[in-house]
C-alpha positions as protocol buffer text, in pm:
chain_id: "A"
residue {
  index: 1
  type: MET
  ca { x: -442 y: 659 z: -1313 }
}
residue {
  index: 2
  type: ARG
  ca { x: -773 y: 475 z: -1345 }
}
residue {
  index: 3
  type: PRO
  ca { x: -1064 y: 566 z: -1112 }
}
residue {
  index: 4
  type: ILE
  ca { x: -1189 y: 375 z: -808 }
}
residue {
  index: 5
  type: LEU
  ca { x: -1533 y: 216 z: -828 }
}
residue {
  index: 6
  type: ILE
  ca { x: -1737 y: 243 z: -506 }
}
residue {
  index: 7
  type: ILE
  ca { x: -2028 y: -4 z: -485 }
}
residue {
  index: 8
  type: GLU
  ca { x: -2224 y: 93 z: -172 }
}
residue {
  index: 9
  type: ASP
  ca { x: -2600 y: 140 z: -139 }
}
residue {
  index: 10
  type: ASP
  ca { x: -2585 y: 370 z: 165 }
}
residue {
  index: 11
  type: THR
  ca { x: -2569 y: 713 z: 3 }
}
residue {
  index: 12
  type: ASP
  ca { x: -2402 y: 880 z: 303 }
}
residue {
  index: 13
  type: ILE
  ca { x: -2127 y: 618 z: 332 }
}
residue {
  index: 14
  type: ASN
  ca { x: -2072 y: 615 z: -45 }
}
residue {
  index: 15
  type: ASN
  ca { x: -2039 y: 994 z: -50 }
}
residue {
  index: 16
  type: VAL
  ca { x: -1802 y: 999 z: 250 }
}
residue {
  index: 17
  type: MET
  ca { x: -1573 y: 744 z: 87 }
}
residue {
  index: 18
  type: CYS
  ca { x: -1585 y: 928 z: -245 }
}
residue {
  index: 19
  type: GLU
  ca { x: -1506 y: 1263 z: -83 }
}
residue {
  index: 20
  type: ALA
  ca { x: -1214 y: 1125 z: 123 }
}
residue {
  index: 21
  type: LEU
  ca { x: -1060 y: 943 z: -174 }
}
residue {
  index: 22
  type: THR
  ca { x: -1105 y: 1248 z: -398 }
}
residue {
  index: 23
  type: LYS
  ca { x: -924 y: 1465 z: -140 }
}
residue {
  index: 24
  type: ALA
  ca { x: -644 y: 1204 z: -138 }
}
residue {
  index: 25
  type: GLY
  ca { x: -599 y: 1259 z: -512 }
}
residue {
  index: 26
  type: TYR
  ca { x: -803 y: 972 z: -656 }
}
residue {
  index: 27
  type: SER
  ca { x: -1100 y: 988 z: -892 }
}
residue {
  index: 28
  type: CYS
  ca { x: -1411 y: 786 z: -812 }
}
residue {
  index: 29
  type: VAL
  ca { x: -1716 y: 640 z: -981 }
}
residue {
  index: 30
  type: GLN
  ca { x: -2015 y: 564 z: -758 }
}
residue {
  index: 31
  type: ALA
  ca { x: -2265 y: 279 z: -783 }
}
residue {
  index: 32
  type: PHE
  ca { x: -2554 y: 223 z: -541 }
}
residue {
  index: 33
  type: SER
  ca { x: -2663 y: -135 z: -613 }
}
residue {
  index: 34
  type: GLY
  ca { x: -2501 y: -464 z: -701 }
}
residue {
  index: 35
  type: THR
  ca { x: -2649 y: -463 z: -1049 }
}
residue {
  index: 36
  type: GLU
  ca { x: -2530 y: -107 z: -1119 }
}
residue {
  index: 37
  type: GLY
  ca { x: -2187 y: -193 z: -981 }
}
residue {
  index: 38
  type: VAL
  ca { x: -2143 y: -489 z: -1214 }
}
residue {
  index: 39
  type: LEU
  ca { x: -2265 y: -282 z: -1509 }
}
residue {
  index: 40
  type: ARG
  ca { x: -2019 y: -2 z: -1437 }
}
residue {
  index: 41
  type: ALA
  ca { x: -1735 y: -250 z: -1378 }
}
residue {
  index: 42
  type: GLU
  ca { x: -1804 y: -416 z: -1713 }
}
residue {
  index: 43
  type: GLN
  ca { x: -1830 y: -86 z: -1900 }
}
residue {
  index: 44
  type: GLY
  ca { x: -1530 y: 91 z: -1745 }
}
residue {
  index: 45
  type: SER
  ca { x: -1170 y: 33 z: -1637 }
}
residue {
  index: 46
  type: PHE
  ca { x: -1091 y: 68 z: -1266 }
}
residue {
  index: 47
  type: SER
  ca { x: -783 y: 48 z: -1046 }
}
residue {
  index: 48
  type: VAL
  ca { x: -964 y: -73 z: -731 }
}
residue {
  index: 49
  type: ILE
  ca { x: -1323 y: -167 z: -650 }
}
residue {
  index: 50
  type: ILE
  ca { x: -1472 y: -101 z: -304 }
}
residue {
  index: 51
  type: LEU
  ca { x: -1757 y: -343 z: -248 }
}
residue {
  index: 52
  type: ASP
  ca { x: -2030 y: -354 z: 17 }
}
residue {
  index: 53
  type: LEU
  ca { x: -2202 y: -690 z: 74 }
}
residue {
  index: 54
  type: MET
  ca { x: -2560 y: -599 z: 168 }
}
residue {
  index: 55
  type: LEU
  ca { x: -2665 y: -458 z: -169 }
}
residue {
  index: 56
  type: PRO
  ca { x: -2999 y: -433 z: -349 }
}
residue {
  index: 57
  type: GLY
  ca { x: -3029 y: -595 z: -691 }
}
residue {
  index: 58
  type: MET
  ca { x: -2739 y: -836 z: -645 }
}
residue {
  index: 59
  type: HIS
  ca { x: -2570 y: -931 z: -319 }
}
residue {
  index: 60
  type: GLY
  ca { x: -2205 y: -837 z: -274 }
}
residue {
  index: 61
  type: GLU
  ca { x: -2092 y: -1202 z: -262 }
}
residue {
  index: 62
  type: ASP
  ca { x: -2245 y: -1257 z: -607 }
}
residue {
  index: 63
  type: VAL
  ca { x: -2091 y: -935 z: -736 }
}
residue {
  index: 64
  type: LEU
  ca { x: -1750 y: -1050 z: -611 }
}
residue {
  index: 65
  type: LYS
  ca { x: -1784 y: -1387 z: -786 }
}
residue {
  index: 66
  type: LYS
  ca { x: -1898 y: -1224 z: -1110 }
}
residue {
  index: 67
  type: LEU
  ca { x: -1621 y: -965 z: -1115 }
}
residue {
  index: 68
  type: HIS
  ca { x: -1350 y: -1205 z: -1003 }
}
residue {
  index: 69
  type: GLY
  ca { x: -1453 y: -1454 z: -1267 }
}
residue {
  index: 70
  type: ALA
  ca { x: -1454 y: -1197 z: -1547 }
}
residue {
  index: 71
  type: GLU
  ca { x: -1160 y: -1189 z: -1785 }
}
residue {
  index: 72
  type: GLU
  ca { x: -1079 y: -825 z: -1708 }
}
residue {
  index: 73
  type: GLY
  ca { x: -1258 y: -771 z: -1376 }
}
residue {
  index: 74
  type: GLY
  ca { x: -1072 y: -1054 z: -1209 }
}
residue {
  index: 75
  type: ARG
  ca { x: -751 y: -856 z: -1223 }
}
residue {
  index: 76
  type: VAL
  ca { x: -894 y: -553 z: -1041 }
}
residue {
  index: 77
  type: PRO
  ca { x: -821 y: -556 z: -664 }
}
residue {
  index: 78
  type: ILE
  ca { x: -1145 y: -566 z: -466 }
}
residue {
  index: 79
  type: MET
  ca { x: -1175 y: -420 z: -116 }
}
residue {
  index: 80
  type: VAL
  ca { x: -1478 y: -556 z: 71 }
}
residue {
  index: 81
  type: VAL
  ca { x: -1635 y: -323 z: 329 }
}
residue {
  index: 82
  type: SER
  ca { x: -1905 y: -489 z: 537 }
}
residue {
  index: 83
  type: ALA
  ca { x: -2073 y: -507 z: 877 }
}
residue {
  index: 84
  type: LYS
  ca { x: -2010 y: -883 z: 876 }
}
residue {
  index: 85
  type: ASP
  ca { x: -1723 y: -924 z: 1120 }
}
residue {
  index: 86
  type: SER
  ca { x: -1691 y: -1299 z: 1173 }
}
residue {
  index: 87
  type: LEU
  ca { x: -1360 y: -1463 z: 1091 }
}
residue {
  index: 88
  type: GLU
  ca { x: -1540 y: -1716 z: 872 }
}
residue {
  index: 89
  type: SER
  ca { x: -1695 y: -1439 z: 660 }
}
residue {
  index: 90
  type: LYS
  ca { x: -1357 y: -1271 z: 612 }
}
residue {
  index: 91
  type: VAL
  ca { x: -1182 y: -1596 z: 520 }
}
residue {
  index: 92
  type: ASP
  ca { x: -1458 y: -1691 z: 275 }
}
residue {
  index: 93
  type: LEU
  ca { x: -1444 y: -1355 z: 98 }
}
residue {
  index: 94
  type: LEU
  ca { x: -1065 y: -1344 z: 82 }
}
residue {
  index: 95
  type: THR
  ca { x: -1067 y: -1697 z: -56 }
}
residue {
  index: 96
  type: ALA
  ca { x: -1331 y: -1594 z: -311 }
}
residue {
  index: 97
  type: GLY
  ca { x: -1101 y: -1329 z: -450 }
}
residue {
  index: 98
  type: ALA
  ca { x: -1120 y: -1016 z: -235 }
}
residue {
  index: 99
  type: GLU
  ca { x: -781 y: -850 z: -182 }
}
residue {
  index: 100
  type: ASP
  ca { x: -871 y: -690 z: 152 }
}
residue {
  index: 101
  type: TYR
  ca { x: -1156 y: -667 z: 401 }
}
residue {
  index: 102
  type: MET
  ca { x: -1268 y: -389 z: 634 }
}
residue {
  index: 103
  type: THR
  ca { x: -1543 y: -413 z: 894 }
}
residue {
  index: 104
  type: LYS
  ca { x: -1801 y: -138 z: 943 }
}
residue {
  index: 105
  type: PRO
  ca { x: -1782 y: 98 z: 1119 }
}
residue {
  index: 106
  type: PHE
  ca { x: -1433 y: 193 z: 998 }
}
residue {
  index: 107
  type: GLU
  ca { x: -1195 y: 488 z: 1016 }
}
residue {
  index: 108
  type: ILE
  ca { x: -1197 y: 669 z: 683 }
}
residue {
  index: 109
  type: LYS
  ca { x: -823 y: 740 z: 710 }
}
residue {
  index: 110
  type: GLU
  ca { x: -753 y: 368 z: 735 }
}
residue {
  index: 111
  type: LEU
  ca { x: -970 y: 301 z: 430 }
}
residue {
  index: 112
  type: VAL
  ca { x: -777 y: 559 z: 226 }
}
residue {
  index: 113
  type: ALA
  ca { x: -444 y: 412 z: 343 }
}
residue {
  index: 114
  type: ARG
  ca { x: -548 y: 56 z: 257 }
}
residue {
  index: 115
  type: ILE
  ca { x: -668 y: 168 z: -86 }
}
residue {
  index: 116
  type: GLY
  ca { x: -328 y: 331 z: -140 }
}
residue {
  index: 117
  type: VAL
  ca { x: -158 y: -1 z: -62 }
}
residue {
  index: 118
  type: LEU
  ca { x: -381 y: -187 z: -309 }
}
residue {
  index: 119
  type: MET
  ca { x: -310 y: 70 z: -579 }
}
residue {
  index: 120
  type: ARG
  ca { x: 65 y: 48 z: -527 }
}
residue {
  index: 121
  type: ARG
  ca { x: 46 y: -330 z: -556 }
}
residue {
  index: 122
  type: ALA
  ca { x: -143 y: -290 z: -882 }
}
residue {
  index: 123
  type: GLY
  ca { x: 99 y: -24 z: -1009 }
}
residue {
  index: 124
  type: GLU
  ca { x: -176 y: 239 z: -1003 }
}
residue {
  index: 125
  type: ASP
  ca { x: -29 y: 492 z: -759 }
}
residue {
  index: 126
  type: GLY
  ca { x: 70 y: 738 z: -1029 }
}
residue {
  index: 127
  type: ASN
  ca { x: 441 y: 700 z: -958 }
}
residue {
  index: 128
  type: HIS
  ca { x: 510 y: 462 z: -1245 }
}
residue {
  index: 129
  type: GLU
  ca { x: 485 y: 705 z: -1533 }
}
residue {
  index: 130
  type: LYS
  ca { x: 858 y: 765 z: -1521 }
}
residue {
  index: 131
  type: LYS
  ca { x: 1077 y: 456 z: -1517 }
}
residue {
  index: 132
  type: GLU
  ca { x: 1289 y: 435 z: -1204 }
}
residue {
  index: 133
  type: PRO
  ca { x: 1663 y: 371 z: -1251 }
}
residue {
  index: 134
  type: ASP
  ca { x: 1793 y: 18 z: -1203 }
}
residue {
  index: 135
  type: CYS
  ca { x: 2056 y: 145 z: -957 }
}
residue {
  index: 136
  type: LEU
  ca { x: 2035 y: 400 z: -677 }
}
residue {
  index: 137
  type: SER
  ca { x: 2340 y: 571 z: -527 }
}
residue {
  index: 138
  type: TYR
  ca { x: 2383 y: 788 z: -222 }
}
residue {
  index: 139
  type: GLY
  ca { x: 2728 y: 862 z: -87 }
}
residue {
  index: 140
  type: GLU
  ca { x: 2912 y: 531 z: -64 }
}
residue {
  index: 141
  type: ILE
  ca { x: 2591 y: 324 z: -90 }
}
residue {
  index: 142
  type: THR
  ca { x: 2476 y: 165 z: -416 }
}
residue {
  index: 143
  type: LEU
  ca { x: 2156 y: -38 z: -454 }
}
residue {
  index: 144
  type: ASP
  ca { x: 2114 y: -264 z: -756 }
}
residue {
  index: 145
  type: ARG
  ca { x: 1738 y: -298 z: -783 }
}
residue {
  index: 146
  type: THR
  ca { x: 1747 y: -567 z: -1052 }
}
residue {
  index: 147
  type: GLY
  ca { x: 2003 y: -784 z: -875 }
}
residue {
  index: 148
  type: PHE
  ca { x: 1862 y: -699 z: -531 }
}
residue {
  index: 149
  type: THR
  ca { x: 2210 y: -624 z: -393 }
}
residue {
  index: 150
  type: ALA
  ca { x: 2349 y: -345 z: -177 }
}
residue {
  index: 151
  type: ARG
  ca { x: 2708 y: -222 z: -161 }
}
residue {
  index: 152
  type: VAL
  ca { x: 2901 y: 23 z: 50 }
}
residue {
  index: 153
  type: GLY
  ca { x: 3200 y: 112 z: -163 }
}
residue {
  index: 154
  type: GLU
  ca { x: 3324 y: -220 z: -303 }
}
residue {
  index: 155
  type: ASN
  ca { x: 3181 y: -432 z: -23 }
}
residue {
  index: 156
  type: GLU
  ca { x: 2847 y: -605 z: -49 }
}
residue {
  index: 157
  type: VAL
  ca { x: 2604 y: -569 z: 242 }
}
residue {
  index: 158
  type: GLU
  ca { x: 2353 y: -847 z: 297 }
}
residue {
  index: 159
  type: LEU
  ca { x: 2007 y: -703 z: 354 }
}
residue {
  index: 160
  type: THR
  ca { x: 1676 y: -879 z: 405 }
}
residue {
  index: 161
  type: LYS
  ca { x: 1393 y: -804 z: 162 }
}
residue {
  index: 162
  type: HIS
  ca { x: 1231 y: -555 z: 401 }
}
residue {
  index: 163
  type: GLU
  ca { x: 1563 y: -388 z: 486 }
}
residue {
  index: 164
  type: PHE
  ca { x: 1637 y: -349 z: 115 }
}
residue {
  index: 165
  type: ARG
  ca { x: 1293 y: -199 z: 50 }
}
residue {
  index: 166
  type: ILE
  ca { x: 1330 y: 48 z: 337 }
}
residue {
  index: 167
  type: LEU
  ca { x: 1671 y: 166 z: 219 }
}
residue {
  index: 168
  type: GLU
  ca { x: 1542 y: 181 z: -139 }
}
residue {
  index: 169
  type: LEU
  ca { x: 1254 y: 409 z: -36 }
}
residue {
  index: 170
  type: LEU
  ca { x: 1480 y: 643 z: 161 }
}
residue {
  index: 171
  type: MET
  ca { x: 1734 y: 663 z: -122 }
}
residue {
  index: 172
  type: MET
  ca { x: 1470 y: 733 z: -387 }
}
residue {
  index: 173
  type: ARG
  ca { x: 1394 y: 1066 z: -217 }
}
residue {
  index: 174
  type: PRO
  ca { x: 1686 y: 1137 z: 17 }
}
residue {
  index: 175
  type: ASP
  ca { x: 1561 y: 1484 z: 116 }
}
residue {
  index: 176
  type: LYS
  ca { x: 1217 y: 1361 z: 225 }
}
residue {
  index: 177
  type: VAL
  ca { x: 1132 y: 1256 z: 580 }
}
residue {
  index: 178
  type: PHE
  ca { x: 930 y: 934 z: 560 }
}
residue {
  index: 179
  type: SER
  ca { x: 687 y: 845 z: 837 }
}
residue {
  index: 180
  type: LYS
  ca { x: 671 y: 492 z: 979 }
}
residue {
  index: 181
  type: GLN
  ca { x: 336 y: 459 z: 802 }
}
residue {
  index: 182
  type: GLU
  ca { x: 492 y: 535 z: 463 }
}
residue {
  index: 183
  type: ILE
  ca { x: 793 y: 311 z: 525 }
}
residue {
  index: 184
  type: TYR
  ca { x: 581 y: 16 z: 638 }
}
residue {
  index: 185
  type: ASP
  ca { x: 332 y: 56 z: 352 }
}
residue {
  index: 186
  type: TYR
  ca { x: 617 y: 51 z: 99 }
}
residue {
  index: 187
  type: ALA
  ca { x: 837 y: -221 z: 250 }
}
residue {
  index: 188
  type: TRP
  ca { x: 562 y: -464 z: 354 }
}
residue {
  index: 189
  type: GLU
  ca { x: 296 y: -357 z: 101 }
}
residue {
  index: 190
  type: GLU
  ca { x: 26 y: -366 z: 365 }
}
residue {
  index: 191
  type: TYR
  ca { x: -137 y: -125 z: 608 }
}
residue {
  index: 192
  type: TYR
  ca { x: 67 y: -23 z: 914 }
}
residue {
  index: 193
  type: ILE
  ca { x: -131 y: -59 z: 1238 }
}
residue {
  index: 194
  type: GLY
  ca { x: 127 y: 137 z: 1436 }
}
residue {
  index: 195
  type: GLU
  ca { x: 127 y: -88 z: 1741 }
}
residue {
  index: 196
  type: ASP
  ca { x: 474 y: -241 z: 1721 }
}
residue {
  index: 197
  type: LYS
  ca { x: 839 y: -146 z: 1676 }
}
residue {
  index: 198
  type: THR
  ca { x: 886 y: -326 z: 1345 }
}
residue {
  index: 199
  type: VAL
  ca { x: 1011 y: -25 z: 1148 }
}
residue {
  index: 200
  type: ASN
  ca { x: 1245 y: 87 z: 1430 }
}
residue {
  index: 201
  type: VAL
  ca { x: 1399 y: -260 z: 1455 }
}
residue {
  index: 202
  type: HIS
  ca { x: 1461 y: -282 z: 1081 }
}
residue {
  index: 203
  type: ILE
  ca { x: 1610 y: 68 z: 1067 }
}
residue {
  index: 204
  type: SER
  ca { x: 1841 y: -30 z: 1355 }
}
residue {
  index: 205
  type: ASN
  ca { x: 1948 y: -345 z: 1170 }
}
residue {
  index: 206
  type: ILE
  ca { x: 2024 y: -148 z: 853 }
}
residue {
  index: 207
  type: ARG
  ca { x: 2235 y: 100 z: 1051 }
}
residue {
  index: 208
  type: LYS
  ca { x: 2435 y: -181 z: 1213 }
}
residue {
  index: 209
  type: LYS
  ca { x: 2505 y: -345 z: 878 }
}
residue {
  index: 210
  type: LEU
  ca { x: 2612 y: -18 z: 717 }
}
residue {
  index: 211
  type: LYS
  ca { x: 2825 y: 68 z: 1021 }
}
residue {
  index: 212
  type: LYS
  ca { x: 3039 y: -240 z: 959 }
}
residue {
  index: 213
  type: GLU
  ca { x: 3150 y: -90 z: 628 }
}
residue {
  index: 214
  type: THR
  ca { x: 3159 y: 285 z: 698 }
}
residue {
  index: 215
  type: GLU
  ca { x: 3183 y: 530 z: 986 }
}
residue {
  index: 216
  type: LYS
  ca { x: 2931 y: 765 z: 827 }
}
residue {
  index: 217
  type: GLU
  ca { x: 2577 y: 761 z: 969 }
}
residue {
  index: 218
  type: TYR
  ca { x: 2349 y: 736 z: 667 }
}
residue {
  index: 219
  type: ILE
  ca { x: 2001 y: 722 z: 821 }
}
residue {
  index: 220
  type: GLU
  ca { x: 1878 y: 1014 z: 1027 }
}
residue {
  index: 221
  type: THR
  ca { x: 1596 y: 999 z: 1281 }
}
residue {
  index: 222
  type: VAL
  ca { x: 1365 y: 1299 z: 1269 }
}
residue {
  index: 223
  type: TRP
  ca { x: 1197 y: 1275 z: 1608 }
}
residue {
  index: 224
  type: GLY
  ca { x: 820 y: 1275 z: 1604 }
}
residue {
  index: 225
  type: ILE
  ca { x: 810 y: 1239 z: 1223 }
}
residue {
  index: 226
  type: GLY
  ca { x: 1017 y: 950 z: 1088 }
}
residue {
  index: 227
  type: PHE
  ca { x: 1340 y: 882 z: 902 }
}
residue {
  index: 228
  type: LYS
  ca { x: 1543 y: 1020 z: 613 }
}
residue {
  index: 229
  type: MET
  ca { x: 1886 y: 988 z: 456 }
}
residue {
  index: 230
  type: ALA
  ca { x: 2143 y: 1188 z: 653 }
}
residue {
  index: 231
  type: LYS
  ca { x: 2332 y: 1465 z: 473 }
}
């Protein structure tokens, strides 16, 4: 797994981000100016770049353009972290090539979670070293991950993309209890705000569709934690 490059001139903020990401299992390289950040990006290989905008040497907007326009750098997801909070600023930066945008001040836990989403999108989460099987089976359920189909016994069950991804995640590790955060991050590939019932509704829909083909309850609710495959 390649390291994360943090380009942030505020030493305290840079160190806090580095410490939190290191505790989460990532390795980090720190840069404290726009010029240093570009130099490190050009000399190394990174999974994600965290970029502040108000930087000495070279402004963050110019760093973004330079990295996004580079042959290799353009493929590295860039997370902008800035005090600029206007909608226009966010739209401009996302249009210019940033993958995500966080406004200062921010919750460090949310930053770590968003970085995890970006790394999974880029295939950098460390879980791709071993090739996953094309089919998953649990009890009567079979998921064909290449054909994107689900079956209970011999009968096909029509699932939406998000329903399929949720069931896929649960079946990959049937003994693990997955939180709503983990389920949402995997199925939607974006950060879960936790303010709606989206995951609950999709779990309910999956249960109803499975129930049409079998009497067995396959998804268990672990109250206060999340969901897992029922034994």
